[in-house]
Amino acid sequence: MDRRVWRQFDWVLVALAAILILYGVIMIFSANQNQEDLQDLWWTQLTRAGVGLVVMVAVAAFDYRWYGSLYKFLYVAMLAVLGTLFLVAELTAGTLRWLDFRLFPVQPSEIAKIVVIIVTAKILADRDGEMNKFRNFLFSGLVVVPPLLLIYLQPDLGTTIITAVVWLVMVLMAGVNVFHVGLLGLGGLLLSPVIW
């Protein structure tokens, strides 16, 4: 790996994240010190946050364009994992959102948001300057529909809306025709009674 990546790395961001994590762990420890059933909660939080911090550094160490080259694989893997939820996930509070990996549970819909960003960014980059054409706008939207549908069926309306808004902001920034967005919004309103 190119050493310049580490020289240009935003270590201040990592340090701030670590400080916030440590503060949160201390607050959890302090709040649950006298509750026997919650005394280990701080350690669970610290372990998961530590794993997240390591993953953040590892992911950020690679050139972002490398992720773009993997967009097809990431897209298929995302759909496969979201689909797997309906087969192996245990029902929790009426939803199928979590995969249990013993050490810690994983919510695939949160990872799916990142994959949607990568896939959408790749589509927009490949069609730079041409997103005002309806077919390109439609294609980017159709690509996002399957993961949105799988997330909605968990059911997880909140994550569905957030992911859709992220996609919408990205295509707007890419210069799509606002009229096309209006058509999409009108279609969504007409379908909302059926979807709801």
Tab-separated table of C-alpha atoms in Angstrom:
chain	number	residue	atom	x	y	z
A	1	MET	CA	0.000	0.000	0.000
A	2	ASP	CA	1.243	3.494	-0.836
A	3	ARG	CA	2.711	5.160	2.267
A	4	ARG	CA	1.349	8.500	1.071
A	5	VAL	CA	-2.101	7.249	2.050
A	6	TRP	CA	-1.058	7.257	5.704
A	7	ARG	CA	0.685	10.624	5.452
A	8	GLN	CA	-2.483	12.178	4.022
A	9	PHE	CA	-4.774	10.294	6.388
A	10	ASP	CA	-7.099	12.384	8.553
A	11	TRP	CA	-5.761	11.289	11.932
A	12	VAL	CA	-7.534	14.197	13.623
A	13	LEU	CA	-10.867	12.668	12.597
A	14	VAL	CA	-9.822	9.286	14.009
A	15	ALA	CA	-8.667	10.917	17.255
A	16	LEU	CA	-11.951	12.828	17.631
A	17	ALA	CA	-13.939	9.645	16.999
A	18	ALA	CA	-11.858	7.808	19.611
A	19	ILE	CA	-12.409	10.594	22.154
A	20	LEU	CA	-16.178	10.542	21.585
A	21	ILE	CA	-16.211	6.748	21.902
A	22	LEU	CA	-14.232	6.901	25.147
A	23	TYR	CA	-16.546	9.585	26.538
A	24	GLY	CA	-19.589	7.483	25.663
A	25	VAL	CA	-18.104	4.373	27.290
A	26	ILE	CA	-17.295	6.318	30.480
A	27	MET	CA	-20.864	7.666	30.618
A	28	ILE	CA	-22.302	4.164	30.159
A	29	PHE	CA	-20.005	2.777	32.866
A	30	SER	CA	-20.952	5.581	35.255
A	31	ALA	CA	-24.694	5.281	34.615
A	32	ASN	CA	-24.837	1.483	35.036
A	33	GLN	CA	-22.323	0.979	37.841
A	34	ASN	CA	-24.989	0.074	40.403
A	35	GLN	CA	-27.094	-2.075	38.077
A	36	GLU	CA	-25.783	-5.626	38.151
A	37	ASP	CA	-27.459	-6.778	34.934
A	38	LEU	CA	-25.966	-3.831	32.979
A	39	GLN	CA	-22.451	-3.708	34.451
A	40	ASP	CA	-20.887	-5.323	31.348
A	41	LEU	CA	-22.615	-2.960	28.930
A	42	TRP	CA	-19.634	-0.583	28.841
A	43	TRP	CA	-17.334	-3.412	27.727
A	44	THR	CA	-19.753	-4.448	24.978
A	45	GLN	CA	-19.908	-0.848	23.776
A	46	LEU	CA	-16.112	-0.475	23.888
A	47	THR	CA	-15.563	-3.718	21.958
A	48	ARG	CA	-18.012	-2.844	19.204
A	49	ALA	CA	-16.788	0.733	18.936
A	50	GLY	CA	-13.198	-0.500	18.749
A	51	VAL	CA	-14.061	-2.860	15.911
A	52	GLY	CA	-15.868	-0.016	14.143
A	53	LEU	CA	-12.872	2.283	14.541
A	54	VAL	CA	-10.496	-0.321	13.100
A	55	VAL	CA	-12.847	-0.941	10.169
A	56	MET	CA	-13.112	2.817	9.559
A	57	VAL	CA	-9.330	3.197	9.359
A	58	ALA	CA	-8.966	0.091	7.172
A	59	VAL	CA	-11.665	1.188	4.725
A	60	ALA	CA	-10.376	4.763	4.522
A	61	ALA	CA	-6.834	3.545	3.805
A	62	PHE	CA	-7.800	2.401	0.301
A	63	ASP	CA	-8.233	4.655	-2.706
A	64	TYR	CA	-11.952	5.377	-3.013
A	65	ARG	CA	-11.787	4.609	-6.756
A	66	TRP	CA	-10.987	1.008	-5.887
A	67	TYR	CA	-14.426	0.649	-4.301
A	68	GLY	CA	-15.956	2.031	-7.486
A	69	SER	CA	-14.318	-0.749	-9.490
A	70	LEU	CA	-16.054	-3.297	-7.238
A	71	TYR	CA	-19.515	-1.746	-7.496
A	72	LYS	CA	-21.118	-4.712	-9.302
A	73	PHE	CA	-19.822	-7.210	-6.762
A	74	LEU	CA	-20.813	-4.962	-3.853
A	75	TYR	CA	-24.301	-4.509	-5.294
A	76	VAL	CA	-24.927	-8.248	-5.728
A	77	ALA	CA	-23.452	-9.012	-2.292
A	78	MET	CA	-25.678	-6.346	-0.716
A	79	LEU	CA	-28.830	-7.843	-2.238
A	80	ALA	CA	-27.743	-11.349	-1.204
A	81	VAL	CA	-27.173	-10.322	2.418
A	82	LEU	CA	-30.427	-8.351	2.606
A	83	GLY	CA	-32.259	-11.354	1.160
A	84	THR	CA	-30.549	-13.714	3.615
A	85	LEU	CA	-32.171	-11.819	6.490
A	86	PHE	CA	-35.538	-13.301	5.568
A	87	LEU	CA	-34.087	-16.820	5.793
A	88	VAL	CA	-31.822	-16.826	8.850
A	89	ALA	CA	-32.519	-13.722	10.957
A	90	GLU	CA	-34.519	-14.069	14.145
A	91	LEU	CA	-37.614	-11.931	14.567
A	92	THR	CA	-36.774	-9.091	16.975
A	93	ALA	CA	-39.480	-6.613	17.990
A	94	GLY	CA	-41.458	-7.613	14.901
A	95	THR	CA	-38.597	-6.978	12.466
A	96	LEU	CA	-35.881	-8.938	10.642
A	97	ARG	CA	-33.051	-6.402	10.728
A	98	TRP	CA	-30.142	-8.140	12.436
A	99	LEU	CA	-27.640	-10.895	11.633
A	100	ASP	CA	-26.076	-12.388	14.754
A	101	PHE	CA	-22.326	-13.079	14.447
A	102	ARG	CA	-21.940	-14.101	18.124
A	103	LEU	CA	-19.424	-11.369	18.956
A	104	PHE	CA	-21.834	-8.672	17.823
A	105	PRO	CA	-24.985	-8.355	15.692
A	106	VAL	CA	-24.860	-6.611	12.317
A	107	GLN	CA	-27.643	-4.598	10.717
A	108	PRO	CA	-27.176	-5.125	6.945
A	109	SER	CA	-29.418	-2.189	6.030
A	110	GLU	CA	-26.821	0.190	7.516
A	111	ILE	CA	-24.091	-1.343	5.353
A	112	ALA	CA	-26.501	-1.242	2.405
A	113	LYS	CA	-26.665	2.558	2.717
A	114	ILE	CA	-22.916	2.755	2.128
A	115	VAL	CA	-23.107	0.360	-0.820
A	116	VAL	CA	-25.949	2.387	-2.351
A	117	ILE	CA	-23.728	5.482	-2.116
A	118	ILE	CA	-20.823	3.680	-3.829
A	119	VAL	CA	-23.008	2.205	-6.581
A	120	THR	CA	-24.837	5.479	-7.204
A	121	ALA	CA	-21.548	7.405	-7.273
A	122	LYS	CA	-20.151	4.978	-9.864
A	123	ILE	CA	-23.259	5.316	-12.045
A	124	LEU	CA	-23.133	9.109	-11.828
A	125	ALA	CA	-19.392	9.191	-12.560
A	126	ASP	CA	-19.803	6.970	-15.632
A	127	ARG	CA	-22.563	9.269	-16.904
A	128	ASP	CA	-20.964	12.556	-15.947
A	129	GLY	CA	-22.695	15.433	-17.728
A	130	GLU	CA	-25.498	13.194	-18.997
A	131	MET	CA	-27.669	12.837	-15.900
A	132	ASN	CA	-30.150	15.353	-17.304
A	133	LYS	CA	-31.282	12.605	-19.691
A	134	PHE	CA	-34.293	10.739	-18.372
A	135	ARG	CA	-32.946	7.268	-19.203
A	136	ASN	CA	-29.880	7.829	-17.018
A	137	PHE	CA	-31.964	9.194	-14.163
A	138	LEU	CA	-34.359	6.254	-14.500
A	139	PHE	CA	-31.506	3.734	-14.558
A	140	SER	CA	-29.973	5.109	-11.366
A	141	GLY	CA	-33.389	4.948	-9.713
A	142	LEU	CA	-34.129	1.392	-10.838
A	143	VAL	CA	-30.792	0.225	-9.451
A	144	VAL	CA	-31.734	1.572	-6.016
A	145	VAL	CA	-35.251	0.076	-5.962
A	146	PRO	CA	-34.317	-3.566	-5.069
A	147	PRO	CA	-32.340	-2.706	-1.895
A	148	LEU	CA	-34.979	-0.160	-0.871
A	149	LEU	CA	-37.692	-2.789	-1.267
A	150	LEU	CA	-35.761	-5.395	0.737
A	151	ILE	CA	-35.114	-2.890	3.529
A	152	TYR	CA	-38.753	-1.766	3.550
A	153	LEU	CA	-39.973	-5.380	3.846
A	154	GLN	CA	-37.938	-6.030	7.026
A	155	PRO	CA	-39.834	-3.720	7.855
A	156	ASP	CA	-37.613	-0.637	8.286
A	157	LEU	CA	-39.339	2.427	6.880
A	158	GLY	CA	-36.885	4.862	8.490
A	159	THR	CA	-33.786	3.405	6.837
A	160	THR	CA	-35.695	3.070	3.562
A	161	ILE	CA	-36.513	6.789	3.563
A	162	ILE	CA	-32.982	7.823	4.585
A	163	THR	CA	-31.408	5.684	1.848
A	164	ALA	CA	-33.830	7.057	-0.744
A	165	VAL	CA	-33.085	10.634	0.329
A	166	VAL	CA	-29.326	9.990	0.090
A	167	TRP	CA	-29.786	8.714	-3.473
A	168	LEU	CA	-32.010	11.698	-4.344
A	169	VAL	CA	-29.495	14.246	-3.038
A	170	MET	CA	-26.722	12.565	-5.019
A	171	VAL	CA	-28.614	12.623	-8.324
A	172	LEU	CA	-29.694	16.225	-7.739
A	173	MET	CA	-26.071	17.213	-7.181
A	174	ALA	CA	-25.205	15.373	-10.409
A	175	GLY	CA	-27.490	17.695	-12.377
A	176	VAL	CA	-30.634	15.680	-13.053
A	177	ASN	CA	-33.616	17.409	-14.599
A	178	VAL	CA	-35.833	18.688	-11.767
A	179	PHE	CA	-38.886	17.875	-13.903
A	180	HIS	CA	-37.859	14.215	-13.867
A	181	VAL	CA	-37.576	14.345	-10.078
A	182	GLY	CA	-41.058	15.865	-9.978
A	183	LEU	CA	-42.406	12.981	-12.052
A	184	LEU	CA	-40.812	10.543	-9.629
A	185	GLY	CA	-42.344	12.372	-6.678
A	186	LEU	CA	-45.778	12.342	-8.299
A	187	GLY	CA	-45.471	8.625	-8.973
A	188	GLY	CA	-44.468	8.053	-5.358
A	189	LEU	CA	-47.507	9.973	-4.112
A	190	LEU	CA	-49.846	7.965	-6.326
A	191	LEU	CA	-48.321	4.690	-5.138
A	192	SER	CA	-48.085	5.648	-1.461
A	193	PRO	CA	-51.563	4.303	-0.518
A	194	VAL	CA	-50.621	0.936	-1.999
A	195	ILE	CA	-47.133	0.881	-0.428
A	196	TRP	CA	-48.359	2.005	2.987
